[in-house]
mmCIF file of C-alpha atoms in Angstrom:
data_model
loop_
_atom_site.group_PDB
_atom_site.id
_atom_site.type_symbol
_atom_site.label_atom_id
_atom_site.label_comp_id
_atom_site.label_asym_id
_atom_site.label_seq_id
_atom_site.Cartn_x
_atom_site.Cartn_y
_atom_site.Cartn_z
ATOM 1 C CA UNK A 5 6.194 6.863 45.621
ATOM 2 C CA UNK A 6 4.797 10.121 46.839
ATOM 3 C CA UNK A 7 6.989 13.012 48.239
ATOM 4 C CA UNK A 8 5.440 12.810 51.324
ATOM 5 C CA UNK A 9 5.690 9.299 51.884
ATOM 6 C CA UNK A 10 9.246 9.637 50.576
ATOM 7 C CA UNK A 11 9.891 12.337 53.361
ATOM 8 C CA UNK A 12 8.111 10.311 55.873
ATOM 9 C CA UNK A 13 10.728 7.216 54.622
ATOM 10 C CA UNK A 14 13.772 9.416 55.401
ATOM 11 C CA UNK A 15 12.903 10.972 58.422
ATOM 12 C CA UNK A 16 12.254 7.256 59.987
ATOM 13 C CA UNK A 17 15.215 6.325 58.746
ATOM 14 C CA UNK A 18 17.020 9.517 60.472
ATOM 15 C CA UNK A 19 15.586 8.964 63.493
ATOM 16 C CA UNK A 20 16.887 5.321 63.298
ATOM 17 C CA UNK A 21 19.517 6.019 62.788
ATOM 18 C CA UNK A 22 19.835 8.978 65.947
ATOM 19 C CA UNK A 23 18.030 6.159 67.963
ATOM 20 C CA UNK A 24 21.367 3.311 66.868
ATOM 21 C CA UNK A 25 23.958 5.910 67.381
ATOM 22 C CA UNK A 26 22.793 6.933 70.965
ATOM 23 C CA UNK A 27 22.434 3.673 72.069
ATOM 24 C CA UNK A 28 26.143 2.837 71.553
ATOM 25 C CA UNK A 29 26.825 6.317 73.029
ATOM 26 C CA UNK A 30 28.471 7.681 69.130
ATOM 27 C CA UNK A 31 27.981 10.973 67.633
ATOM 28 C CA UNK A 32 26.921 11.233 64.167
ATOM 29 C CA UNK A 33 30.155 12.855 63.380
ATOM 30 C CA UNK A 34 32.014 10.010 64.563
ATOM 31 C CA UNK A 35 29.792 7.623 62.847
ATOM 32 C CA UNK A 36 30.504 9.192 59.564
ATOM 33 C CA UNK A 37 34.200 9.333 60.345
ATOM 34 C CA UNK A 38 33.865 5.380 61.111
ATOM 35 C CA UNK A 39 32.240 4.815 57.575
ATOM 36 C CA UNK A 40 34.910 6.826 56.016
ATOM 37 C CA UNK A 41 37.656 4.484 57.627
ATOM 38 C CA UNK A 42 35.635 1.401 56.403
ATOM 39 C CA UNK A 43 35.539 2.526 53.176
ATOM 40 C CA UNK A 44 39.175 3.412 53.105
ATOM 41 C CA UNK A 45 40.278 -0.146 54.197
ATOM 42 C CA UNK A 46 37.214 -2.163 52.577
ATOM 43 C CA UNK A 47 39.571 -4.098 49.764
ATOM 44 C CA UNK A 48 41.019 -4.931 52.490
ATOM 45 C CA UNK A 49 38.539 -6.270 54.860
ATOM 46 C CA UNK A 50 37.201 -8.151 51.911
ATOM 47 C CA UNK A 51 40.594 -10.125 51.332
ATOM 48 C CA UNK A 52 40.809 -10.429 55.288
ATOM 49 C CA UNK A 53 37.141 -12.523 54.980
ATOM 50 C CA UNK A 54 37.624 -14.044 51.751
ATOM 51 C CA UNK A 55 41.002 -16.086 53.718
ATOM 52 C CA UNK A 56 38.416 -16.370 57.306
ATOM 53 C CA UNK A 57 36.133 -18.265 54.375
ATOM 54 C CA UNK A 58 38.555 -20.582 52.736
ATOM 55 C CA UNK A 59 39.770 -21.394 56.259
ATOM 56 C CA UNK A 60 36.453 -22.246 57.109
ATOM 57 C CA UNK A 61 35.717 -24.409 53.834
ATOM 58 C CA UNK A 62 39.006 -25.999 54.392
ATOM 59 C CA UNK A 63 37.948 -26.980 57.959
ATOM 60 C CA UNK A 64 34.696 -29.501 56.502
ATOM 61 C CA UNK A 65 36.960 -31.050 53.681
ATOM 62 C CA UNK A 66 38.155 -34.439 54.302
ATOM 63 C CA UNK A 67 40.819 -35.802 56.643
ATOM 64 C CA UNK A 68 43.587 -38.116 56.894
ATOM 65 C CA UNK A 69 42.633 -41.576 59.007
ATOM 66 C CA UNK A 70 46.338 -42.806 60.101
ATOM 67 C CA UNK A 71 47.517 -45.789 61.106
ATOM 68 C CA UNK A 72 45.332 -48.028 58.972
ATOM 69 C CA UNK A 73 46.703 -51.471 57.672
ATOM 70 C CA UNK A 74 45.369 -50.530 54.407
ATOM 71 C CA UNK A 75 45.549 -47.579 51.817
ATOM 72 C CA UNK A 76 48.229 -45.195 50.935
ATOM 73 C CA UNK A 77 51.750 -45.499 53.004
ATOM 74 C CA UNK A 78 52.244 -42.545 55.823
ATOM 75 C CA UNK A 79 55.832 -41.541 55.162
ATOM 76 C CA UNK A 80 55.382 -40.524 58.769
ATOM 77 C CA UNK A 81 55.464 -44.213 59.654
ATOM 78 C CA UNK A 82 58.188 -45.495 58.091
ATOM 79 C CA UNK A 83 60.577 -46.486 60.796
ATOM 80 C CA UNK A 84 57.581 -48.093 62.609
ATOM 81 C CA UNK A 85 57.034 -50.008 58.957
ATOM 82 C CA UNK A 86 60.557 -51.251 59.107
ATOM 83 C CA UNK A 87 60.441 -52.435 62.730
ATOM 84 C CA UNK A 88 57.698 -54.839 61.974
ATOM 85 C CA UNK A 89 54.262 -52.318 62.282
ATOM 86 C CA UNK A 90 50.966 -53.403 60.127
ATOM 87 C CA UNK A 91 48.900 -50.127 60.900
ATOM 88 C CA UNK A 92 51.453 -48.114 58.489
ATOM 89 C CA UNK A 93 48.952 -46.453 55.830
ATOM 90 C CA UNK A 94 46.822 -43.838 55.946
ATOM 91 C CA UNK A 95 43.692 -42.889 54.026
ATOM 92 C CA UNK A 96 41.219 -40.063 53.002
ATOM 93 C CA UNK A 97 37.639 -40.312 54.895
ATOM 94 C CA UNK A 98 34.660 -37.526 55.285
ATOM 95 C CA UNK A 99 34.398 -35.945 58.403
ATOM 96 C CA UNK A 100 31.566 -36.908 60.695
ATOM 97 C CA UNK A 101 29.249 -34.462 60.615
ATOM 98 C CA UNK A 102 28.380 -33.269 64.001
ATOM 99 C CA UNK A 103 31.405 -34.326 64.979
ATOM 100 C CA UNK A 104 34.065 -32.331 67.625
ATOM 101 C CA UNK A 105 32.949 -28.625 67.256
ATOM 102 C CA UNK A 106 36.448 -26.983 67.669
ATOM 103 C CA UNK A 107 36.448 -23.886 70.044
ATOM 104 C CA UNK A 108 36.599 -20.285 68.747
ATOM 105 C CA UNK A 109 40.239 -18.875 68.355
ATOM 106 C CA UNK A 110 41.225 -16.425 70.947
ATOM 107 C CA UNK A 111 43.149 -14.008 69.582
ATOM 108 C CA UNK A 112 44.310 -10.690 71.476
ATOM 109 C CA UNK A 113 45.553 -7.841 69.472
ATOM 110 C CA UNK A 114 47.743 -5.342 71.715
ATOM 111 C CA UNK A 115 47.415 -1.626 70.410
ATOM 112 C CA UNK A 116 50.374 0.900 71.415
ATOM 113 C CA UNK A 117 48.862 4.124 72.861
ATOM 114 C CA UNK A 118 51.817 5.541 74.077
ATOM 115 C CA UNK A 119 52.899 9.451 73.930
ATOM 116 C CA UNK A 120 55.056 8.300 71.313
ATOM 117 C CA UNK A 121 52.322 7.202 68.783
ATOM 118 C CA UNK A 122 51.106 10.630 68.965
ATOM 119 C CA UNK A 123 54.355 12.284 69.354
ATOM 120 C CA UNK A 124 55.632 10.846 65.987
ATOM 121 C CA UNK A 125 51.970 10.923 64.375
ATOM 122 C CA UNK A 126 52.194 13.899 61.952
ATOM 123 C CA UNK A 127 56.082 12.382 60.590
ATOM 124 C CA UNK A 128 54.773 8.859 59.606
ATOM 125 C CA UNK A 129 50.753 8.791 60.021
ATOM 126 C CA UNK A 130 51.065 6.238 62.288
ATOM 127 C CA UNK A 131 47.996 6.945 64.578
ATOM 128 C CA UNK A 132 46.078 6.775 61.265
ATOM 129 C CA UNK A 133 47.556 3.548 59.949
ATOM 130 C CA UNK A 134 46.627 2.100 63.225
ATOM 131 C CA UNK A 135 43.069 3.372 62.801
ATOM 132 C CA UNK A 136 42.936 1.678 59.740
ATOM 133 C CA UNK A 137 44.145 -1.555 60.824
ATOM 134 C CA UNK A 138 41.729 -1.735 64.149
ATOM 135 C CA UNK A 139 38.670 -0.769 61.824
ATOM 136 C CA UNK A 140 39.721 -3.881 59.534
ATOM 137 C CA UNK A 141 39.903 -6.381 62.541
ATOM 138 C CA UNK A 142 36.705 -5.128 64.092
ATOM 139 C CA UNK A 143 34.819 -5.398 60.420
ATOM 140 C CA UNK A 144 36.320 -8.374 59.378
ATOM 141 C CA UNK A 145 36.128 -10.533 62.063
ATOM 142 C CA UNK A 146 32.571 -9.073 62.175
ATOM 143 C CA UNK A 147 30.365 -12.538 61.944
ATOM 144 C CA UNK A 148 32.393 -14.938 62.521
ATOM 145 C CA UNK A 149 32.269 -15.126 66.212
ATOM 146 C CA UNK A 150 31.467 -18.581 66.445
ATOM 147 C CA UNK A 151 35.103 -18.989 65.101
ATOM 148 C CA UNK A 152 37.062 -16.301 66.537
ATOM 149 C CA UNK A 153 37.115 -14.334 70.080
ATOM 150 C CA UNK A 154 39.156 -10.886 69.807
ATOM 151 C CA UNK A 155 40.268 -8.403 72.217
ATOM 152 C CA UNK A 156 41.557 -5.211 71.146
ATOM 153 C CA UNK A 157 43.863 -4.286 74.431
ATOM 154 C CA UNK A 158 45.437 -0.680 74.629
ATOM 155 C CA UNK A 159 49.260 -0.631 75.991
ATOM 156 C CA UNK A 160 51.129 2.664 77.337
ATOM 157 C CA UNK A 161 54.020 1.757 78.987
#
């Protein structure tokens, strides 16, 4: 690869990245802060998506059918069993695929921006430690939408 075309390359790239910034209204400082936040907490956004992904693998494994009259006995049922009930067993049967497509998860997160939070800030870090955590919800739960709706709400009170 040339110089030229190598320069050419990065200045695209810079302007690309000028164009991205601007259009979500963020200075390039603040971008670079963001990045250094992301790397901070990154082992920890990857354990955060490693447990969204076994949640999610978990979710298309097979299920219980209940109140068969054949298979294993649902200790569940037992009085019903004793009383005279046939459909007392349960058994293990694949999910229909296409079946009941569960709704996302709505989770709200409530963030404390009181005086306090800065007030106590340079004693504890907590303003930074809350930084940290917001930047590993927002990039964790970053693609998996279709599961999980978030709000981040700010509280001063």
């Amino acid at each position: 690869v040339s110089a030229a075309a190598e320069a050419e390359a990065k200045s695209a790239a810079t302007r690309a990245l000028h164009d991205a910034l601007a259009a979500i209204d963020l200075a390039e400082f603040d971008a670079r802060a963001y990045e250094r936040r992301v790397e901070r907490v990154g082992a920890s956004i990857a354990r955060l998506r490693a447990v969204f992904e076994a949640a999610a693998a978990a979710s298309r494994e097979r299920q219980w059918q209940r109140r068969t009259e054949a298979g294993e006995l649902d200790e569940q049922r037992l009085v019903d069993g004793l009383v005279g009930e046939r459909d007392v067993y349960r058994r293990r049967v694949e999910r229909e695929p296409g079946g009941e497509q569960p709704l996302p998860k709505v989770i709200v997160f409530v963030v404390d921006c009181s005086a306090s939070m800065s007030r106590f800030d340079a004693h504890d870090g907590r303003l930074e430690r809350m930084l940290d955590c917001l930047v590993l919800i927002m990039e964790a739960m970053d693609g998996w939408q279709h599961k999980f709706v978030y709000e981040l709400v700010g509280h001063s009170g």
